[in-house]
XYZ file of C-alpha atoms in Angstrom:
533
model
C -26.366 45.337 -35.765
C -22.350 46.511 -36.364
C -20.444 45.390 -38.668
C -18.081 43.751 -36.053
C -21.145 42.387 -34.482
C -22.444 40.495 -38.065
C -18.594 39.145 -38.770
C -19.056 37.103 -34.868
C -20.548 33.643 -35.525
C -22.003 32.817 -32.263
C -22.025 28.597 -31.560
C -24.377 27.803 -28.924
C -23.195 25.452 -26.470
C -20.100 25.357 -23.757
C -16.715 25.039 -25.009
C -15.632 23.590 -21.730
C -17.565 20.833 -21.870
C -17.075 20.247 -24.906
C -13.501 19.513 -23.859
C -14.623 18.035 -20.334
C -16.591 15.597 -22.686
C -13.607 15.369 -25.046
C -11.225 14.593 -21.952
C -14.232 11.379 -21.239
C -14.260 10.004 -24.718
C -10.167 9.405 -24.628
C -10.050 7.765 -21.639
C -12.899 5.470 -22.618
C -11.044 4.678 -25.752
C -7.812 3.583 -23.672
C -10.227 1.575 -21.628
C -11.602 -0.042 -24.658
C -8.240 -0.543 -26.910
C -5.512 -3.648 -26.182
C -2.938 -2.362 -23.706
C -0.956 -4.689 -25.576
C -1.674 -3.857 -28.914
C 0.310 -1.032 -31.624
C -2.798 0.987 -31.458
C -3.110 1.554 -27.726
C 0.638 3.282 -28.264
C -0.791 5.224 -31.403
C -3.595 6.363 -29.221
C -1.101 7.034 -26.428
C 0.611 9.872 -28.780
C -2.589 11.810 -28.784
C -2.393 12.861 -25.089
C 0.289 16.023 -25.701
C -2.330 16.940 -28.414
C -4.943 17.017 -25.758
C -3.107 18.711 -22.953
C -1.897 21.379 -25.347
C -5.661 21.760 -26.477
C -6.889 22.089 -22.841
C -4.042 24.530 -22.062
C -5.218 26.652 -25.312
C -8.384 27.146 -24.112
C -7.275 27.480 -20.332
C -5.523 30.918 -21.319
C -8.439 31.700 -23.456
C -10.983 31.376 -20.106
C -8.578 33.468 -18.034
C -8.586 36.252 -20.728
C -12.289 36.171 -20.679
C -12.103 36.142 -16.617
C -14.133 32.495 -16.774
C -12.174 31.543 -13.782
C -14.629 28.236 -12.674
C -14.385 26.954 -16.604
C -10.343 27.925 -16.566
C -9.817 26.050 -13.353
C -11.928 23.124 -14.780
C -9.839 22.858 -17.872
C -6.279 22.982 -15.034
C -7.695 20.264 -13.398
C -8.220 18.162 -16.471
C -4.570 19.311 -17.525
C -3.185 18.095 -14.121
C -4.855 14.688 -14.613
C -2.772 14.270 -17.481
C 0.441 15.507 -16.420
C 0.690 14.017 -12.357
C 1.503 10.631 -12.930
C 4.206 11.268 -15.519
C 7.614 10.828 -13.932
C 10.650 13.511 -15.249
C 12.798 10.928 -16.912
C 9.597 9.807 -19.024
C 7.721 13.360 -19.709
C 10.718 14.611 -21.795
C 10.871 11.598 -23.482
C 6.962 11.052 -24.219
C 7.175 14.788 -25.645
C 10.030 14.294 -27.617
C 8.548 11.158 -29.623
C 5.703 13.550 -30.340
C 6.959 16.062 -31.899
C 9.369 13.638 -34.085
C 6.296 12.205 -34.865
C 4.954 14.829 -36.554
C 7.630 17.752 -36.931
C 5.543 19.616 -39.395
C 2.741 20.380 -35.743
C 3.773 23.164 -33.955
C 3.165 21.440 -30.729
C 4.690 24.083 -28.079
C 4.640 27.876 -28.451
C 7.822 27.629 -26.015
C 11.184 26.925 -27.397
C 12.590 25.694 -24.156
C 10.357 23.023 -23.582
C 13.040 20.611 -22.562
C 13.590 23.002 -19.250
C 9.994 22.724 -18.372
C 10.044 21.733 -14.809
C 7.327 20.039 -14.132
C 6.861 20.114 -10.327
C 6.739 23.852 -10.819
C 4.084 23.610 -13.290
C 1.607 21.214 -11.701
C 2.431 23.866 -8.774
C 0.940 26.783 -10.499
C -1.972 25.141 -12.046
C -2.707 23.187 -8.445
C -2.970 26.763 -7.084
C -4.841 28.317 -9.715
C -7.508 25.482 -8.841
C -7.146 26.018 -5.019
C -7.866 29.786 -5.677
C -11.057 29.308 -8.241
C -11.508 25.854 -8.295
C -14.960 23.981 -6.494
C -13.932 21.746 -3.943
C -14.010 18.587 -5.768
C -11.523 20.284 -8.244
C -9.635 21.348 -5.433
C -9.444 17.600 -3.627
C -8.815 16.219 -6.606
C -5.723 18.347 -7.606
C -4.305 17.944 -3.808
C -4.016 14.788 -4.297
C -2.357 14.791 -7.500
C 0.194 17.390 -6.024
C 0.780 14.936 -3.784
C 1.166 12.077 -5.857
C 3.312 13.696 -8.409
C 5.698 14.568 -5.235
C 5.840 11.193 -3.853
C 6.653 9.585 -7.466
C 9.516 11.974 -7.248
C 11.009 10.632 -3.911
C 10.038 14.086 -2.317
C 8.461 12.217 0.589
C 8.469 14.625 3.362
C 6.608 17.762 0.827
C 3.983 15.151 0.149
C 3.215 13.931 3.617
C 3.055 17.630 5.158
C 0.519 18.367 2.076
C -1.490 15.304 3.182
C -1.488 15.837 6.848
C -1.824 19.632 6.329
C -4.810 19.340 3.875
C -6.687 16.427 6.281
C -7.555 14.522 2.904
C -7.152 11.406 5.056
C -10.078 12.472 6.987
C -12.608 13.817 4.413
C -12.065 11.577 1.865
C -14.748 8.660 3.277
C -17.641 11.168 3.485
C -16.959 12.414 -0.713
C -19.201 9.724 -1.901
C -17.131 10.022 -5.178
C -15.339 6.674 -5.974
C -13.148 8.126 -8.881
C -11.516 10.640 -5.984
C -11.385 7.704 -3.493
C -9.419 5.610 -6.099
C -7.585 8.562 -6.723
C -6.247 8.788 -2.660
C -5.694 4.734 -2.597
C -3.153 5.736 -5.417
C -1.774 8.290 -3.928
C -1.461 6.366 -0.477
C 0.281 3.763 -2.317
C 2.508 5.797 -4.287
C 3.528 7.616 -1.112
C 4.407 4.121 0.884
C 6.539 3.192 -2.262
C 8.718 6.827 -2.080
C 8.946 5.828 1.776
C 10.157 2.649 1.313
C 12.672 3.829 -1.507
C 14.322 6.041 0.990
C 14.383 3.505 3.395
C 11.209 4.769 6.012
C 10.359 1.348 6.791
C 7.722 1.939 9.227
C 6.291 4.933 7.247
C 6.358 2.286 4.191
C 4.601 -0.319 5.923
C 1.736 2.256 7.900
C 1.160 3.515 4.266
C 1.080 0.259 2.638
C -1.011 -1.809 4.729
C -3.968 -0.674 4.824
C -4.491 -1.429 0.940
C -2.548 -4.242 0.302
C -4.181 -6.329 2.810
C -7.249 -6.726 0.430
C -8.441 -6.601 -2.974
C -5.692 -4.392 -4.295
C -6.746 -4.161 -8.084
C -10.631 -2.882 -6.942
C -8.804 -0.574 -4.571
C -6.801 0.771 -7.467
C -9.200 0.038 -10.387
C -6.742 -1.959 -12.040
C -8.726 -4.690 -12.384
C -12.395 -6.334 -11.660
C -12.635 -9.018 -8.917
C -13.658 -11.989 -10.746
C -14.803 -14.448 -8.432
C -16.796 -17.656 -7.519
C -18.622 -15.744 -5.095
C -19.210 -12.448 -6.870
C -22.927 -11.071 -6.089
C -22.447 -8.077 -8.056
C -24.801 -7.180 -10.459
C -24.624 -6.263 -14.380
C -24.822 -2.359 -13.801
C -22.346 -2.756 -11.034
C -19.916 -4.592 -13.342
C -20.431 -1.817 -16.047
C -19.523 1.019 -13.629
C -16.555 -0.747 -12.375
C -15.106 -0.824 -15.865
C -16.070 2.473 -16.593
C -13.804 3.444 -13.353
C -10.698 1.520 -14.670
C -7.051 3.160 -14.857
C -5.906 3.277 -18.427
C -3.210 0.916 -18.523
C -0.173 2.959 -18.587
C -1.306 4.657 -15.419
C -1.025 1.634 -13.987
C 1.287 0.995 -10.328
C 2.718 -2.247 -10.731
C 1.420 -4.529 -8.402
C 4.281 -7.011 -8.430
C 6.358 -4.008 -6.810
C 3.401 -3.054 -4.624
C 3.693 -6.506 -3.138
C 7.500 -6.454 -2.846
C 7.447 -3.216 -1.437
C 4.680 -4.162 1.283
C 5.841 -7.899 2.123
C 9.645 -6.863 2.864
C 8.634 -3.433 4.938
C 6.818 -5.805 6.685
C 9.908 -8.210 7.308
C 12.061 -5.550 8.132
C 9.452 -4.664 11.498
C 8.329 -8.773 12.474
C 11.125 -10.523 12.260
C 12.708 -8.740 15.366
C 8.851 -8.769 17.083
C 8.983 -12.733 16.342
C 12.121 -13.186 18.031
C 11.618 -11.067 20.758
C 7.972 -12.580 20.799
C 9.758 -16.336 20.719
C 11.455 -15.656 23.707
C 8.575 -14.013 25.687
C 6.640 -16.996 25.200
C 9.025 -19.180 26.540
C 9.690 -17.186 29.674
C 5.497 -16.340 29.775
C 6.827 -12.923 30.532
C 3.926 -10.935 27.973
C 1.589 -11.354 24.940
C 3.024 -11.295 21.679
C 2.394 -7.967 19.845
C 1.417 -8.496 15.796
C 2.508 -5.911 13.717
C 1.400 -6.988 10.453
C -1.395 -9.737 10.539
C -1.015 -10.302 6.242
C 2.346 -11.177 6.862
C 2.090 -13.523 9.461
C -0.528 -14.847 7.638
C 1.514 -15.941 4.738
C 4.373 -16.983 6.778
C 2.335 -19.360 8.499
C 0.987 -20.674 5.417
C 4.586 -21.024 4.189
C 5.459 -23.048 7.017
C 2.758 -25.513 6.824
C 3.839 -26.310 3.494
C 5.488 -29.863 3.698
C 7.895 -29.545 0.619
C 9.144 -25.856 -0.604
C 10.925 -25.636 -3.754
C 12.884 -22.830 -5.410
C 10.846 -19.419 -5.146
C 9.207 -18.584 -8.052
C 6.941 -15.511 -6.872
C 7.784 -12.158 -5.198
C 5.688 -13.568 -2.274
C 8.415 -16.852 -2.259
C 10.952 -14.917 -2.381
C 10.485 -12.859 0.220
C 9.337 -15.822 3.162
C 12.095 -17.476 1.557
C 14.296 -14.450 2.839
C 12.653 -14.509 6.097
C 13.383 -17.711 6.859
C 17.052 -17.245 6.308
C 16.951 -14.058 8.232
C 15.608 -15.840 11.144
C 17.930 -18.460 11.130
C 20.615 -15.986 10.785
C 21.576 -16.367 7.400
C 21.788 -12.414 6.362
C 23.852 -12.624 3.170
C 21.076 -15.540 1.880
C 18.597 -13.365 2.752
C 20.423 -9.976 0.918
C 20.920 -11.980 -1.974
C 17.072 -12.905 -2.190
C 15.907 -10.241 -1.931
C 18.349 -8.073 -4.404
C 17.480 -10.778 -6.764
C 14.001 -9.723 -7.407
C 13.174 -8.502 -11.101
C 11.110 -6.036 -9.977
C 13.441 -3.439 -8.801
C 14.385 -2.619 -12.759
C 10.592 -1.347 -13.077
C 11.267 1.770 -11.041
C 11.848 5.213 -12.732
C 14.405 7.314 -11.878
C 18.189 6.681 -12.307
C 20.365 4.581 -10.763
C 16.832 3.650 -8.947
C 17.659 -0.167 -8.851
C 20.722 0.263 -7.184
C 19.975 2.515 -4.621
C 17.064 0.181 -3.826
C 19.707 -2.386 -3.606
C 21.913 -0.627 -1.223
C 19.259 0.133 0.856
C 18.137 -3.023 1.586
C 21.442 -4.744 2.012
C 21.891 -2.152 4.945
C 18.737 -2.724 6.243
C 18.854 -6.413 6.504
C 22.260 -6.465 8.169
C 20.772 -4.340 10.952
C 17.542 -6.191 11.005
C 19.849 -9.287 11.077
C 21.536 -7.493 14.080
C 18.433 -6.844 15.718
C 17.137 -10.239 15.338
C 20.166 -12.217 16.852
C 20.703 -9.626 19.789
C 16.556 -10.095 20.376
C 16.755 -13.843 20.186
C 19.977 -14.977 22.064
C 21.230 -11.945 24.120
C 19.747 -14.186 27.254
C 22.475 -16.411 26.370
C 24.922 -14.086 26.984
C 26.707 -12.266 29.947
C 28.681 -9.960 27.519
C 29.222 -9.465 23.656
C 31.812 -7.696 21.970
C 31.433 -4.956 19.418
C 34.355 -5.967 17.240
C 32.881 -9.570 16.931
C 29.353 -8.416 16.078
C 31.111 -6.113 13.265
C 32.431 -9.016 11.602
C 29.569 -10.960 11.847
C 26.835 -8.628 10.292
C 29.652 -6.727 7.869
C 29.502 -3.306 9.828
C 30.935 -0.290 10.922
C 31.429 0.136 14.568
C 28.989 3.548 14.531
C 26.387 1.511 12.987
C 25.981 -1.379 15.328
C 26.628 1.119 18.323
C 23.734 2.950 16.892
C 21.422 -0.061 16.444
C 22.619 -1.146 20.058
C 21.916 1.852 21.236
C 18.422 2.659 20.406
C 17.648 -1.225 21.278
C 18.597 0.038 24.586
C 16.633 3.403 24.900
C 13.656 1.419 23.504
C 14.024 -1.109 26.635
C 14.437 -3.573 23.446
C 17.424 -4.808 24.675
C 18.186 -4.707 28.836
C 21.826 -4.488 28.606
C 24.864 -1.473 28.917
C 27.989 -0.178 27.030
C 31.106 -0.883 28.938
C 33.298 2.110 26.416
C 36.755 0.982 28.094
C 36.420 -2.592 26.692
C 33.946 -2.221 23.912
C 31.705 -4.705 25.079
C 27.723 -5.196 25.720
C 26.830 -6.119 29.278
C 23.276 -7.888 29.496
C 21.504 -7.333 32.730
C 19.124 -10.028 33.900
C 15.709 -8.063 34.679
C 13.356 -10.393 36.522
C 9.668 -8.966 36.712
C 8.117 -7.650 40.183
C 4.830 -9.088 41.459
C 2.960 -5.960 40.038
C 4.411 -6.524 37.026
C 3.328 -10.137 36.625
C -0.226 -8.681 37.475
C -0.441 -6.230 35.462
C 0.797 -8.161 32.360
C -1.557 -11.047 33.086
C -4.565 -8.157 33.272
C -3.289 -7.135 29.818
C -3.227 -11.115 28.456
C -7.043 -11.247 29.486
C -7.976 -8.171 28.278
C -6.394 -8.922 24.682
C -8.563 -12.267 24.974
C -11.241 -10.222 25.478
C -11.012 -8.177 22.645
C -10.485 -10.848 20.314
C -13.539 -12.384 21.023
C -15.436 -9.614 20.528
C -13.652 -9.011 17.324
C -14.856 -12.695 16.539
C -18.399 -11.706 17.406
C -18.527 -8.893 15.695
C -16.997 -10.356 12.361
C -19.631 -12.921 12.135
C -22.098 -9.961 12.270
C -20.418 -8.504 9.719
C -19.113 -11.675 7.694
C -15.996 -11.242 7.755
C -14.535 -15.048 8.126
C -11.376 -16.475 8.023
C -7.847 -14.660 8.998
C -8.870 -11.209 10.402
C -6.108 -9.829 8.902
C -4.012 -12.746 9.690
C -5.849 -14.707 12.728
C -6.310 -18.456 12.047
C -9.715 -18.523 13.159
C -13.189 -19.268 11.283
C -15.805 -18.645 14.125
C -16.354 -20.056 17.458
C -13.915 -23.033 18.972
C -11.908 -23.355 21.902
C -7.907 -22.195 21.662
C -6.759 -25.336 20.842
C -9.345 -26.019 17.911
C -8.492 -22.640 15.934
C -5.975 -23.986 13.920
C -7.852 -27.240 12.390
C -9.966 -27.521 9.422
C -10.105 -23.947 7.884
C -13.152 -24.714 6.108
C -15.205 -24.159 8.660
C -17.642 -21.045 8.806
C -20.045 -20.576 11.774
C -23.220 -18.287 12.205
C -23.659 -14.861 14.430
C -26.398 -16.857 16.430
C -23.845 -19.490 17.076
C -20.863 -17.599 18.266
C -23.548 -15.151 20.427
C -24.909 -17.895 22.203
C -22.015 -20.584 22.586
C -19.081 -17.996 22.890
C -19.211 -18.948 27.109
C -19.413 -22.443 26.366
C -15.817 -22.922 24.865
C -17.420 -25.264 22.210
C -18.852 -23.189 19.689
C -19.964 -25.629 17.120
C -18.912 -28.212 14.611
C -16.812 -27.748 11.458
C -17.991 -26.896 8.189
C -17.482 -30.280 6.349
C -19.424 -32.400 8.415
C -22.559 -32.120 11.171
C -20.296 -30.960 14.416
C -21.700 -31.567 17.718
C -19.993 -28.298 19.704
C -21.370 -25.957 22.072
C -21.565 -27.853 25.145
C -21.956 -26.332 28.790
C -24.420 -23.126 29.094
C -24.018 -21.784 25.863
C -24.729 -25.318 24.282
C -27.135 -23.708 21.931
C -24.434 -23.210 19.371
C -24.246 -26.823 17.882
C -22.979 -28.517 15.193
C -22.959 -27.367 11.565
C -25.022 -28.673 8.935
C -21.756 -28.456 6.438
C -22.603 -25.554 4.805
C -20.073 -22.906 3.210
C -20.535 -19.103 3.123
C -18.944 -16.777 0.704
C -17.599 -13.707 2.819
C -19.668 -11.233 0.861
C -23.099 -13.309 1.580
C -22.879 -14.270 5.030
C -25.901 -11.933 6.247
C -28.421 -13.333 9.055
C -30.356 -14.634 6.409
C -27.100 -16.424 5.100
C -25.799 -18.318 8.306
C -28.307 -20.641 8.660
C -27.520 -24.102 10.611
């Protein structure tokens, strides 16, 4: 053995696995410490040290040409950086340096000029070249999240569509990766909302915000009366929780989801109300969750001043449907959640965007609801009513004409909108009747399928709880029906009794779907054995 080799001390074990274990223990410590204590803040300061440690050993592995270990450390480093906004990242690093001025945290002198987007992009490119499939997927999700966090919506959307992650995530089998995917989708939806892309925001937020948001984002554990989870499942779910400083504010998320749904549904409900009176076509539902909340708000006997975010949005919806767009704008802009958005002047930009969207939605709702009462409308009068410029009104009305939402034409010399009365032909009436019957058949099949899978109550907002006639579907919401009663008693029109007593429904050919025994079942327990009569 040479003298050089004798000076080398070989230690058994893997340094990369040791760092991975250190990262896990750091996350566990953040989960155990109360986020409202000073200990959590003190522990959070160690994250910068951990990132520097990962950077040092990543360079070491690159130097010894062990690329797989270097890619693993790069992926761990990305997961500590992707959720930071640029306005916060520099402040965090500066605070750490002031707290420990003696330590040499960064080898570079120009740390304040580091471009976080470029740094994360370089790390992700290295992972794409040398990492495993799981590491590549998580790096892609982190990069998309970081783009969306800084309102780079188009870059985030292009990366998501090119990677086809929405098709491969369900078959990965890794729950932590699925949670990261949900966080990424929510962040893209919030980015689209901040930029005024209402349709895109609603498409990104509707799936996650319609159900158990806390569980899907790993920001809490569902504790309820009908919780069937074992102790091992609860412990595993606690280990997957996201640290508090990475949480996405649920009030902000609910506000963005409901407001985007409001901008889409209010004109839709106005058009459906006109069409329902004329029996021309079936109403099309865009957001069933919004319709459910709106129906619940309408059924309240006494409605006080709004307190929660949902109350503010529902009150603004009622004002907008009545044509009071100024009250709607004041209610939406008075929400305090806009101050939680990171970035310079972000709250003011959101309020300006909301004012523009409220005016446009109010104009569309007015035209859809009252266009049948007019032969013509003046462009100048519409501009005065909604405090909009002529170009904006002309743009909104022209889009409605192109989309066939408004049957009218422009009279350019007089600057008026001339309404056209169009009656459907006999063939169109028959086609609409066929579409209504097909849609009712689809609803019936969905009810039957939900009785098998246990999804009782609102099916994303429908007001039925199993069988029963059309007239009885809004009565006694506490009833729950078994799969046997629906499959055998559907054609009868009766379909079973109510859940509080012993009903007697189910007449006709399907009379075997008799009245219920008054039992109630949890949605998670409604198996074929649990739905007994």
